[in-house]
mmCIF file of C-alpha atoms in Angstrom:
data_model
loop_
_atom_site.group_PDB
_atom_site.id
_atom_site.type_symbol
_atom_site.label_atom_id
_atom_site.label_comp_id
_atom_site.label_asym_id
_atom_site.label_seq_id
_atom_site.Cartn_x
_atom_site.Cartn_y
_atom_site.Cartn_z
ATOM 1 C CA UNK A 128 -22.250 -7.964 12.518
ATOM 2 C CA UNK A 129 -21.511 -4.871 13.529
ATOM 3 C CA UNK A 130 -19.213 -2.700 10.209
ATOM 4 C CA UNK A 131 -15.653 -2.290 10.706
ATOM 5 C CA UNK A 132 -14.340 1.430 11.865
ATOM 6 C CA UNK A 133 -12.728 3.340 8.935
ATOM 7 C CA UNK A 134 -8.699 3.002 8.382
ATOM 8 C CA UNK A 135 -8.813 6.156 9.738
ATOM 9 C CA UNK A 136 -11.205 5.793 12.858
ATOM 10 C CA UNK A 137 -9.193 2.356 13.352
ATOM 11 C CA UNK A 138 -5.428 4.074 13.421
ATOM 12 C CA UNK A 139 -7.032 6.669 16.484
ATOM 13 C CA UNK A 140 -8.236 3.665 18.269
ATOM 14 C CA UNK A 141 -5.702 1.278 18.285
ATOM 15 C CA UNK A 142 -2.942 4.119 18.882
ATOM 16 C CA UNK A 143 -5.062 5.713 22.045
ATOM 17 C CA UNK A 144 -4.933 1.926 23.776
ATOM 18 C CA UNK A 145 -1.743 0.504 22.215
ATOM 19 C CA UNK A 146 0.703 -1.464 24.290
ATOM 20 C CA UNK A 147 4.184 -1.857 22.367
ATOM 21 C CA UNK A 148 3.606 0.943 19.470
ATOM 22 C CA UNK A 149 3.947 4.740 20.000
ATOM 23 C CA UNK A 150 3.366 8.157 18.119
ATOM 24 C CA UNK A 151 5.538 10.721 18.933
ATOM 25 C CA UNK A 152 4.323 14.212 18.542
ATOM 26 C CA UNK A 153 7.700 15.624 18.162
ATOM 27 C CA UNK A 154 9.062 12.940 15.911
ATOM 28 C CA UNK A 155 5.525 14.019 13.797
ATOM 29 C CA UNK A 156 6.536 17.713 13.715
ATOM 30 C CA UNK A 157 10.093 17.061 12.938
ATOM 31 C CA UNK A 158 8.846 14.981 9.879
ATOM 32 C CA UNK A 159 6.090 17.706 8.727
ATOM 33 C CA UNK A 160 9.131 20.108 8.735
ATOM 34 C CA UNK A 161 10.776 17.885 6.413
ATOM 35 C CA UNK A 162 7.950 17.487 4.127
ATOM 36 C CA UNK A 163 7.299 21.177 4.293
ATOM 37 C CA UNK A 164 10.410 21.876 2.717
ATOM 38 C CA UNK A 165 9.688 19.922 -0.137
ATOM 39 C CA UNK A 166 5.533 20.984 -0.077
ATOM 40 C CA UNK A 167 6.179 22.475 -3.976
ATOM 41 C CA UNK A 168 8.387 19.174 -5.687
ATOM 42 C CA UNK A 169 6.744 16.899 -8.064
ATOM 43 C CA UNK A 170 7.270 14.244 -5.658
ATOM 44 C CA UNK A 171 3.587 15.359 -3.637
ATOM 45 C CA UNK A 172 1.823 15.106 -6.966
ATOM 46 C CA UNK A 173 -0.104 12.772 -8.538
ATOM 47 C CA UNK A 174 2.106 12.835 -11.882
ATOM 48 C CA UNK A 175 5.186 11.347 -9.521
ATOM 49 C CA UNK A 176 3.092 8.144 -9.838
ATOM 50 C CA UNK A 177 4.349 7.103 -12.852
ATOM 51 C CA UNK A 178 7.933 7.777 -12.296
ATOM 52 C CA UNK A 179 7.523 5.803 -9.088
ATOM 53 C CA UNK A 180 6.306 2.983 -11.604
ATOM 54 C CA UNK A 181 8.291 3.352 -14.834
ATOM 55 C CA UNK A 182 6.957 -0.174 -15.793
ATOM 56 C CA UNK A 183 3.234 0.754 -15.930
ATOM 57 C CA UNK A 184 1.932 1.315 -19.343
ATOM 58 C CA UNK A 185 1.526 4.837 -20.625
ATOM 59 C CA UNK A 186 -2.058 6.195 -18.545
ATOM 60 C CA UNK A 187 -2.838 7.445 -21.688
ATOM 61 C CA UNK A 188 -4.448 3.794 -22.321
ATOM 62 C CA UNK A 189 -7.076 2.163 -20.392
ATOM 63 C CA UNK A 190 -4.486 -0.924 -20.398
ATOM 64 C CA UNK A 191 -2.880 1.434 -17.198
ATOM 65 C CA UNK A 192 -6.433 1.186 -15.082
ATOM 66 C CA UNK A 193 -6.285 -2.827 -16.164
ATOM 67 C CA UNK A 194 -2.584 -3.244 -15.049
ATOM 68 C CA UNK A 195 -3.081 -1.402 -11.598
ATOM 69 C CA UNK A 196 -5.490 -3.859 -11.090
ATOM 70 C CA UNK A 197 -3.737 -6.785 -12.108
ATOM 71 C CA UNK A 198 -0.764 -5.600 -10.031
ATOM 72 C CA UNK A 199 -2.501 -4.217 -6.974
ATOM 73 C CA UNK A 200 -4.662 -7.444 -6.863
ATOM 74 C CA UNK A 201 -1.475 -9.399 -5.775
ATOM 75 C CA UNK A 202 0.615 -6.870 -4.408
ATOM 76 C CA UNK A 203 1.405 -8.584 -0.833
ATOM 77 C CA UNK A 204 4.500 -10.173 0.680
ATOM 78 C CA UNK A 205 7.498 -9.990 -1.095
ATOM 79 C CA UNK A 206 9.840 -10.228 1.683
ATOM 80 C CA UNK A 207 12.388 -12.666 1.276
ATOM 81 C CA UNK A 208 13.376 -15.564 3.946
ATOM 82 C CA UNK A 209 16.996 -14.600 3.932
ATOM 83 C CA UNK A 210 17.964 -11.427 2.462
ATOM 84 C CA UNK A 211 20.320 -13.056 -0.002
ATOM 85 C CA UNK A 212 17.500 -14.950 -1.261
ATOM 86 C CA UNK A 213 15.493 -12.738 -3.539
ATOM 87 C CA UNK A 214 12.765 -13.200 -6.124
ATOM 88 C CA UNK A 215 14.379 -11.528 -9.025
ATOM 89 C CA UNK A 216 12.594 -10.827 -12.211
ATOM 90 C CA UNK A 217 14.316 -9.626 -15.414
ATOM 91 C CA UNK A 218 12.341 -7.383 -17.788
ATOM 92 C CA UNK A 219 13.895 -4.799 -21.001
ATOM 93 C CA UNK A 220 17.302 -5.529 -19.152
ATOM 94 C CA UNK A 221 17.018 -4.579 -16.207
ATOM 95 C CA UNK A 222 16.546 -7.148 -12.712
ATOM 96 C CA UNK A 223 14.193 -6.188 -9.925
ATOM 97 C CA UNK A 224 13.076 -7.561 -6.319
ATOM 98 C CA UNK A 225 9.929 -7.015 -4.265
ATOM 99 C CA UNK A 226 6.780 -5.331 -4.889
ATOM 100 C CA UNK A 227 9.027 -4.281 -8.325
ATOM 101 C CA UNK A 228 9.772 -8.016 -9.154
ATOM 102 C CA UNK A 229 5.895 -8.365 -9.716
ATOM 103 C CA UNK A 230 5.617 -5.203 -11.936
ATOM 104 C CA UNK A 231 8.398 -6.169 -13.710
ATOM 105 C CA UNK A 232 6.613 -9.893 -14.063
ATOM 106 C CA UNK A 233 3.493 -8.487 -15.582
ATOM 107 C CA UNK A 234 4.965 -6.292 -17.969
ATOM 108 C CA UNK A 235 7.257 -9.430 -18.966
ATOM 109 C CA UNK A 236 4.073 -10.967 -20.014
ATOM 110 C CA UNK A 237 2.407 -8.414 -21.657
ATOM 111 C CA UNK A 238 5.690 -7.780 -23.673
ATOM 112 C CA UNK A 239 5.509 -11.855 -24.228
ATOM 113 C CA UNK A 240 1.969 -11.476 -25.516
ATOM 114 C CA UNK A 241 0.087 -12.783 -22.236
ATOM 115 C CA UNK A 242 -3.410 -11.225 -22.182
ATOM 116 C CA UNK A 243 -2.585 -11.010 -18.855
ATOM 117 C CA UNK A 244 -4.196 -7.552 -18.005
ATOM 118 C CA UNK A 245 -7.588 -8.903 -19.665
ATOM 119 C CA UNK A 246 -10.193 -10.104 -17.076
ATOM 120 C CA UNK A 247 -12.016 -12.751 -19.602
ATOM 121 C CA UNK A 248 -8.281 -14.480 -19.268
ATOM 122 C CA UNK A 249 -6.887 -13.839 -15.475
ATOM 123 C CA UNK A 250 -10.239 -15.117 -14.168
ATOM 124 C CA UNK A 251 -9.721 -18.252 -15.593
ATOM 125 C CA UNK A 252 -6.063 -18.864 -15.740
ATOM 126 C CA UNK A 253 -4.392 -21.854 -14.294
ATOM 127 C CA UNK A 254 -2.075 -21.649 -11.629
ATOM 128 C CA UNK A 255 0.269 -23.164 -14.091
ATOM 129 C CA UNK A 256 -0.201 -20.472 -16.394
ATOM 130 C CA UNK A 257 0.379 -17.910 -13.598
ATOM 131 C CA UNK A 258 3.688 -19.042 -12.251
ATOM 132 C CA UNK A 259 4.992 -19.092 -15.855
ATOM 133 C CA UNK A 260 3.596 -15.245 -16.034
ATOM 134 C CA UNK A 261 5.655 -15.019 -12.308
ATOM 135 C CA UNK A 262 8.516 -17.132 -13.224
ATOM 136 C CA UNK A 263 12.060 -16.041 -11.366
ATOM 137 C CA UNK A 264 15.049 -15.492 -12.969
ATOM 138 C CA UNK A 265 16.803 -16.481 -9.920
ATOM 139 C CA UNK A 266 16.653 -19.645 -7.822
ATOM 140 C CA UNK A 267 14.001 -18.200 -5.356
ATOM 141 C CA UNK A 268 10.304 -18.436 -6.257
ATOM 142 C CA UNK A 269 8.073 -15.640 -5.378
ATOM 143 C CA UNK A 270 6.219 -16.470 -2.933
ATOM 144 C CA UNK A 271 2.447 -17.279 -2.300
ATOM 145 C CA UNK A 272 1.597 -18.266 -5.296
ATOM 146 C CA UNK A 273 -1.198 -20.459 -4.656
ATOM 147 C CA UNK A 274 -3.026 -17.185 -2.850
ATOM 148 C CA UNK A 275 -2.339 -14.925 -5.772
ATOM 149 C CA UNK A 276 -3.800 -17.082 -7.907
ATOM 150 C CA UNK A 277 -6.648 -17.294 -6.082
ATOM 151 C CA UNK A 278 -6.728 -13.680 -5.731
ATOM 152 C CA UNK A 279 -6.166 -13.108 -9.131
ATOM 153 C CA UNK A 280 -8.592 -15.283 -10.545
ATOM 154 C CA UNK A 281 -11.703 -14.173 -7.978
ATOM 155 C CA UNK A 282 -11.399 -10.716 -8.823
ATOM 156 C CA UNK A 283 -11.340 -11.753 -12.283
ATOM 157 C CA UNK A 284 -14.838 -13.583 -11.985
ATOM 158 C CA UNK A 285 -16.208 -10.088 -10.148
ATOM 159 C CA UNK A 286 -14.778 -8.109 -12.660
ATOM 160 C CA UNK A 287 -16.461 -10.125 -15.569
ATOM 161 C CA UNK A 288 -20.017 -9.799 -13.322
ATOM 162 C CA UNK A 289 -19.681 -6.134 -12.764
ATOM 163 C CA UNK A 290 -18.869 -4.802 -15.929
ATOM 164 C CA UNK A 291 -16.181 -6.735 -18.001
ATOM 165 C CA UNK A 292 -13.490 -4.499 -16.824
ATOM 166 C CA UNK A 293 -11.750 -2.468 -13.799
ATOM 167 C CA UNK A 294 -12.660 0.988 -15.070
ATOM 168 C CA UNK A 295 -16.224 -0.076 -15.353
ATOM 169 C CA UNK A 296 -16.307 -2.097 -11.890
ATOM 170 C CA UNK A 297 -15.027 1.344 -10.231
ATOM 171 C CA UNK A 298 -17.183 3.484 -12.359
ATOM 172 C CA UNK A 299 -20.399 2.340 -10.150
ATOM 173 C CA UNK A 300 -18.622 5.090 -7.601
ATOM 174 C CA UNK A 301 -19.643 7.875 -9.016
ATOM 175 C CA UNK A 302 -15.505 9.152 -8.756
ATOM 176 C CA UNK A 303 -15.784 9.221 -4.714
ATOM 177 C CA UNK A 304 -12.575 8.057 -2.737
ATOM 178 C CA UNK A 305 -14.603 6.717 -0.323
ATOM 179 C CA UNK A 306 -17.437 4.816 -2.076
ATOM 180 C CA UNK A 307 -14.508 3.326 -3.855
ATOM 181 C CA UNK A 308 -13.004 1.831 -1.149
ATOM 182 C CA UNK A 309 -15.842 0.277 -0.004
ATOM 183 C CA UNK A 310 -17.179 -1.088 -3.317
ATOM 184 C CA UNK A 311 -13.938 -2.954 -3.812
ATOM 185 C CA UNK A 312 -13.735 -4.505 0.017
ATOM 186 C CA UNK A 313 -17.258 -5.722 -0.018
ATOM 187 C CA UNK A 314 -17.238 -7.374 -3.148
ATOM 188 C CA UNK A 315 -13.309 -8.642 -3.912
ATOM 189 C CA UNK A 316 -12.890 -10.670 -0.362
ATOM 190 C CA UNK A 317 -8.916 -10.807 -0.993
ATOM 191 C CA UNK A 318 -9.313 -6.965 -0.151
ATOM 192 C CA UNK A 319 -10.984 -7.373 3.226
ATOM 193 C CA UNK A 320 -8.359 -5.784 5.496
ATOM 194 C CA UNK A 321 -9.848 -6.065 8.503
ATOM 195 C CA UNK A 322 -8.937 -7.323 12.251
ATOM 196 C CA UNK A 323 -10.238 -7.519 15.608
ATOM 197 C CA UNK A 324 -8.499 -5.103 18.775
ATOM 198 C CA UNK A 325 -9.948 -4.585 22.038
ATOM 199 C CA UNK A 326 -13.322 -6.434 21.434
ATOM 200 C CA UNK A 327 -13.254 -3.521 18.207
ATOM 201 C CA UNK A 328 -13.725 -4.564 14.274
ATOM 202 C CA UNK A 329 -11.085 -2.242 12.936
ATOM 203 C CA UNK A 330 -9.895 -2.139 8.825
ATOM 204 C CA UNK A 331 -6.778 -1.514 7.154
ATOM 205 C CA UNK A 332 -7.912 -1.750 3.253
ATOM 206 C CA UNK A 333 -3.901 -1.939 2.721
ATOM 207 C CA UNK A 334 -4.544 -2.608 -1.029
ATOM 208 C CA UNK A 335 -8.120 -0.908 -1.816
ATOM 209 C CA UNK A 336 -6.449 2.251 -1.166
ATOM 210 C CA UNK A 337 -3.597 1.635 -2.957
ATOM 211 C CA UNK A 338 -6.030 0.874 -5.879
ATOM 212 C CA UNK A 339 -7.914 3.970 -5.404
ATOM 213 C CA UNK A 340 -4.805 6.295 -5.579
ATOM 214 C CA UNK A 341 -3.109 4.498 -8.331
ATOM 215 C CA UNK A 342 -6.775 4.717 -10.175
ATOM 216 C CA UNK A 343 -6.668 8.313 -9.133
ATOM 217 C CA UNK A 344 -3.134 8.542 -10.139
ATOM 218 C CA UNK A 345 -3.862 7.818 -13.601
ATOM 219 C CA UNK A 346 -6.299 9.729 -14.022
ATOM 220 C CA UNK A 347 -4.848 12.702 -12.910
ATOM 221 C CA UNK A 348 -1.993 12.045 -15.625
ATOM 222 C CA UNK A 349 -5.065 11.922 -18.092
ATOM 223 C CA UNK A 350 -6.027 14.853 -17.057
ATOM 224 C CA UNK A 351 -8.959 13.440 -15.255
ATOM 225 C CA UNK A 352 -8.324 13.011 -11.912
ATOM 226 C CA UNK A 353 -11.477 14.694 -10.059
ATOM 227 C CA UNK A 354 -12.265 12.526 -7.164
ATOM 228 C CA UNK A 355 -12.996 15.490 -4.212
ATOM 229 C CA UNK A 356 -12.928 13.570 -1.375
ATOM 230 C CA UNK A 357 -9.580 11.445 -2.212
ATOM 231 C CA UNK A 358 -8.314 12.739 1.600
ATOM 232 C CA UNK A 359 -10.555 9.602 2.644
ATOM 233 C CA UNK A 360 -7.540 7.845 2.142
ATOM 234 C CA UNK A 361 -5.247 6.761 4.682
ATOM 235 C CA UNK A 362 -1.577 5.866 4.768
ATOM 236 C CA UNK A 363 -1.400 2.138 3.308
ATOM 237 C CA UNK A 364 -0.161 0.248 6.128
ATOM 238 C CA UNK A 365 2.667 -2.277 4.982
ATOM 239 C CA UNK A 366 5.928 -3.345 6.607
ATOM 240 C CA UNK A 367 8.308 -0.977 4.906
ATOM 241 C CA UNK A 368 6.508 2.389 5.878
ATOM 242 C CA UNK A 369 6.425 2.094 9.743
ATOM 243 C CA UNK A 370 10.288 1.074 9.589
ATOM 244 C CA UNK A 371 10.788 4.295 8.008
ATOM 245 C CA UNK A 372 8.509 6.438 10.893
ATOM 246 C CA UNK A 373 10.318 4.467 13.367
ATOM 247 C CA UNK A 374 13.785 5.669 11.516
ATOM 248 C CA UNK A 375 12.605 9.179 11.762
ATOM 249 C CA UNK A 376 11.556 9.245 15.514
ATOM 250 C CA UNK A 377 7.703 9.523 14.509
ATOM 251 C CA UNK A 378 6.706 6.240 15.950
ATOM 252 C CA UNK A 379 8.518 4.073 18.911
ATOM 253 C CA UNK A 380 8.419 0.872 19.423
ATOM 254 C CA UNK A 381 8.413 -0.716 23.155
ATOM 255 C CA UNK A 382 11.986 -2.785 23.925
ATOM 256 C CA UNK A 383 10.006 -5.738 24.140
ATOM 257 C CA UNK A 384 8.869 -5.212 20.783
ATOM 258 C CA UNK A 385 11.981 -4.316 19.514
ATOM 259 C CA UNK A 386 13.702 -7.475 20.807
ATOM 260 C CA UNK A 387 11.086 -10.171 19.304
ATOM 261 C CA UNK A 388 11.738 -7.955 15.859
ATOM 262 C CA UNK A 389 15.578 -8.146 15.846
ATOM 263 C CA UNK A 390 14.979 -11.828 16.964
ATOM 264 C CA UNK A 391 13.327 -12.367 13.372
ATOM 265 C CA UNK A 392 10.212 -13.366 15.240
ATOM 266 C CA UNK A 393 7.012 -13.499 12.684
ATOM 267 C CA UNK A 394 3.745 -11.253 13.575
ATOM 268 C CA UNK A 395 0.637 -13.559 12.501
ATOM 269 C CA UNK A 396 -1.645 -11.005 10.567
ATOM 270 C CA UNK A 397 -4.515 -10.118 13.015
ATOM 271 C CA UNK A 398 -2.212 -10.216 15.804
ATOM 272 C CA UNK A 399 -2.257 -7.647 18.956
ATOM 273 C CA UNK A 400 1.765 -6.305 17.936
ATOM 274 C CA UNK A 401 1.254 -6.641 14.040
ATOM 275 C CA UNK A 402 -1.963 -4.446 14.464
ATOM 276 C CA UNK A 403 -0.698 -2.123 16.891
ATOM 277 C CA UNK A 404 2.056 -1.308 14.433
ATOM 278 C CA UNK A 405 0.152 -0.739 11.397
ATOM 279 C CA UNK A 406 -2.752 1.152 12.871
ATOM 280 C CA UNK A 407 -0.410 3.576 14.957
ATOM 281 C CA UNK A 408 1.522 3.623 11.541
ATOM 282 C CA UNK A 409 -1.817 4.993 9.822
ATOM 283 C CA UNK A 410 -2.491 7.541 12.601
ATOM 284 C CA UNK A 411 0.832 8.549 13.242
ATOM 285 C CA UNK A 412 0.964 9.765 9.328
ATOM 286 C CA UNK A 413 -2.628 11.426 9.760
ATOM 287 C CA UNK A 414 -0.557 13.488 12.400
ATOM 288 C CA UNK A 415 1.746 14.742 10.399
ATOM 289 C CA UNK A 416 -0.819 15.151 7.603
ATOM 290 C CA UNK A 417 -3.045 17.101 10.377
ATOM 291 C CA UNK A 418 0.136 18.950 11.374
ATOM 292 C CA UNK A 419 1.358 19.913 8.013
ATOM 293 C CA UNK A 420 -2.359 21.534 7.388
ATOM 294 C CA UNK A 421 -1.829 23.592 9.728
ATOM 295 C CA UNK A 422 1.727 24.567 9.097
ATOM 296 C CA UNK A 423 0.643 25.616 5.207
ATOM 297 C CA UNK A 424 -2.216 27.628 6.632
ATOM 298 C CA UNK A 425 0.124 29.218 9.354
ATOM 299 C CA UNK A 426 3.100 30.412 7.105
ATOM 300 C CA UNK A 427 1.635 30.083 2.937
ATOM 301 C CA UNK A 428 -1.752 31.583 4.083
ATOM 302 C CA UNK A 429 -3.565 28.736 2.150
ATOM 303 C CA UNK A 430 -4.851 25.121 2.329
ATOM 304 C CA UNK A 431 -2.521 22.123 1.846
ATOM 305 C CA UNK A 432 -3.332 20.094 -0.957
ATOM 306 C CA UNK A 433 -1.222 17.408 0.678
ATOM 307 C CA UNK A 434 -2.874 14.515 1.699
ATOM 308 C CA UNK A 435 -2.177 10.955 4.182
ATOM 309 C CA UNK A 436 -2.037 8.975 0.378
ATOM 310 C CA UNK A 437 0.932 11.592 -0.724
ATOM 311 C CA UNK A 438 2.774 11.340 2.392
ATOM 312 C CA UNK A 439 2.730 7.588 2.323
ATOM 313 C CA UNK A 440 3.958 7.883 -1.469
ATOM 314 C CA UNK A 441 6.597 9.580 -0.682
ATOM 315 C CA UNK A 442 7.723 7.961 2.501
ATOM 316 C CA UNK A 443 7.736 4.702 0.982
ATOM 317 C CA UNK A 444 10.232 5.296 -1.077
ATOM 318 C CA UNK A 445 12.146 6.881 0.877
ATOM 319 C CA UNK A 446 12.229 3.971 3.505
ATOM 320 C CA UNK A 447 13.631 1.830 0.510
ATOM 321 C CA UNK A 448 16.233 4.823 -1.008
ATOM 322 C CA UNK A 449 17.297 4.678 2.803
ATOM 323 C CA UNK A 450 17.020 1.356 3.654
ATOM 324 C CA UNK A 451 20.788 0.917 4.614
ATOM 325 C CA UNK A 452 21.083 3.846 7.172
ATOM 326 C CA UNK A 453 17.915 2.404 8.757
ATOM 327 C CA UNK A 454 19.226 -1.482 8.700
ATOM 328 C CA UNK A 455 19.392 -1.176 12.679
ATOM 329 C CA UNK A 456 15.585 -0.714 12.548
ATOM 330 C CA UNK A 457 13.972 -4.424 12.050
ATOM 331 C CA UNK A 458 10.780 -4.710 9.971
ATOM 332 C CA UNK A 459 7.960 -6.669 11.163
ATOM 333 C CA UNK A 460 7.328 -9.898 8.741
ATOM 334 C CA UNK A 461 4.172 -11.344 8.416
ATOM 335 C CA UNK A 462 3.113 -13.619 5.478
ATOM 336 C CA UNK A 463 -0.536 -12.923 4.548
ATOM 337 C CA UNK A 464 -2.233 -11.642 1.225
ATOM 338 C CA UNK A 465 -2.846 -7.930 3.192
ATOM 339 C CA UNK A 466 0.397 -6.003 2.142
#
């Protein structure tokens, strides 16, 4: 079989034959203008990972690299069936939803005493076990937790092959972005983020990346962060980050697309619309990324240390800080263990 393009490759082709999903070059350059403005703030560095996550453990301790893994392993689909139906999890008094509700959960545990970030017992748990670790403290369950325990417990098993633990899986790498990425989609198969478009095998690696930069993130805060090629990384296409490019008149969606969205119709993953949307999501962000580049060099007279993983760190939360003025804007739902 022939190998999958690159996240990267993928975005180019899907967004040079796409039907319903759009980048728009001046949307992109009224975006890098934003983000040039803020080119200096802590918010495009590496440290702004842990105030993103203030329930992560300190990254002074390797229990960081084992939570990121625990975390990212079953970070997908948190989106609720009715908005006033949330997962909520409570942790050191304060409630959270979404991606957060799982954070929250983990850190729960380990504050509980859970070995929950060790491999030898998250390979083997029950899914009994698990949904007490992911227990709500409201009426609605998180969902999928028959697939995260699956998830969970494979990458476990690999973990426990390949070294015993996440920071000696990755260490096969040899600290490259891209070798990463790869090592973790061909041997963890809940990280296989791929689809097929126009007779093409095209990858997303949603949640390999993510792993990568929070890996990288951590490091950094350690003070060993060298991985040179890290600007392998794409944007990590999700749901919440293309409602925010379509909010700032990067990307367009068709009216027909529109429509079945505010109809609340669901996108199966693999799907023509739900890959059109995150792969002109990825390339629409390597745009501005490609655009901002140039900008730097134009006006500072010096290379961009910016990259597509940055941009997507901070447009995610901005998307959620924003998520009221952009309620007109429907996300795409589609339940699957991807993002």
């Amino acid at each position: 079989m022939e190998k999958p393009l690159s996240p990267r490759e993928s975005g180019q082709f899907v967004a040079e034959r796409s039907r319903d999903v759009f980048v728009d070059e001046d949307g992109v350059k009224r975006v890098v203008q934003m983000i040039y403005e803020l080119r200096e703030s802590e918010e495009f560095t590496a440290s702004g990972w842990k105030k993103m996550n203030p329930l992560a453990p300190s990254p002074d301790s390797d229990e960081a690299i084992n939570w990121v893994f625990v975390t990212d392993t079953m970070n997908f689909s948190f989106w609720p069936e009715r908005e006033e139906q949330q997962c909520e999890v409570v942790c050191r008094g304060n409630t959270y939803r979404g991606y957060m509700s799982l954070c929250a959960a983990v850190t729960r545990a380990m504050d509980e005493g859970v070995p929950i970030t060790s491999p030898s017992y998250f390979s083997q748990m029950s899914e009994a076990e698990l949904a007490r670790v992911l227990r709500s403290d409201s009426g609605t369950p998180m969902p999928m937790l028959r697939e995260r325990h699956q998830a969970l417990t494979q990458a476990g098993r690999v973990l426990l092959e390949r070294g015993g633990s996440f920071r000696m899986f990755i260490g096969h790498c040899e600290n490259d972005a891209e070798k990463m990425v790869k090592y973790i989609v061909e041997n963890i198969p809940s990280y296989r983020d791929e689809a097929m478009y126009e007779g093409k095998r095209i990858s997303f690696y949603k949640r390999a990346q993510i792993l990568v930069a929070d890996f990288w993130g951590i490091m950094e805060a350690r003070g060993e962060g060298h991985i040179p090629n890290l600007d392998f990384l794409t944007m990590f296409a999700d749901y919440r980050v293309p409602q925010g490019l379509v909010y700032l008149g990067a990307l367009r969606y068709s009216d027909a697309l529109m429509e079945t969205l505010k109809n609340g119709e669901l996108l199966s993953s693999g799907e023509r619309r739900e890959v059109e949307i995150r792969a002109c999501s990825i390339w629409c962000v390597e745009r501005i990324r490609q655009h901002l580049w140039k900008l730097v060099e134009e006006r500072d007279g010096k290379s961009c240390h910016i990259n597509s993983a940055l941009i997507d760190f901070y447009l995610w939360p901005y998307a959620k800080k924003h998520h009221r003025e952009m309620a007109h804007i429907p996300i795409h739902h589609t339940r699957c263990i991807y993002y």
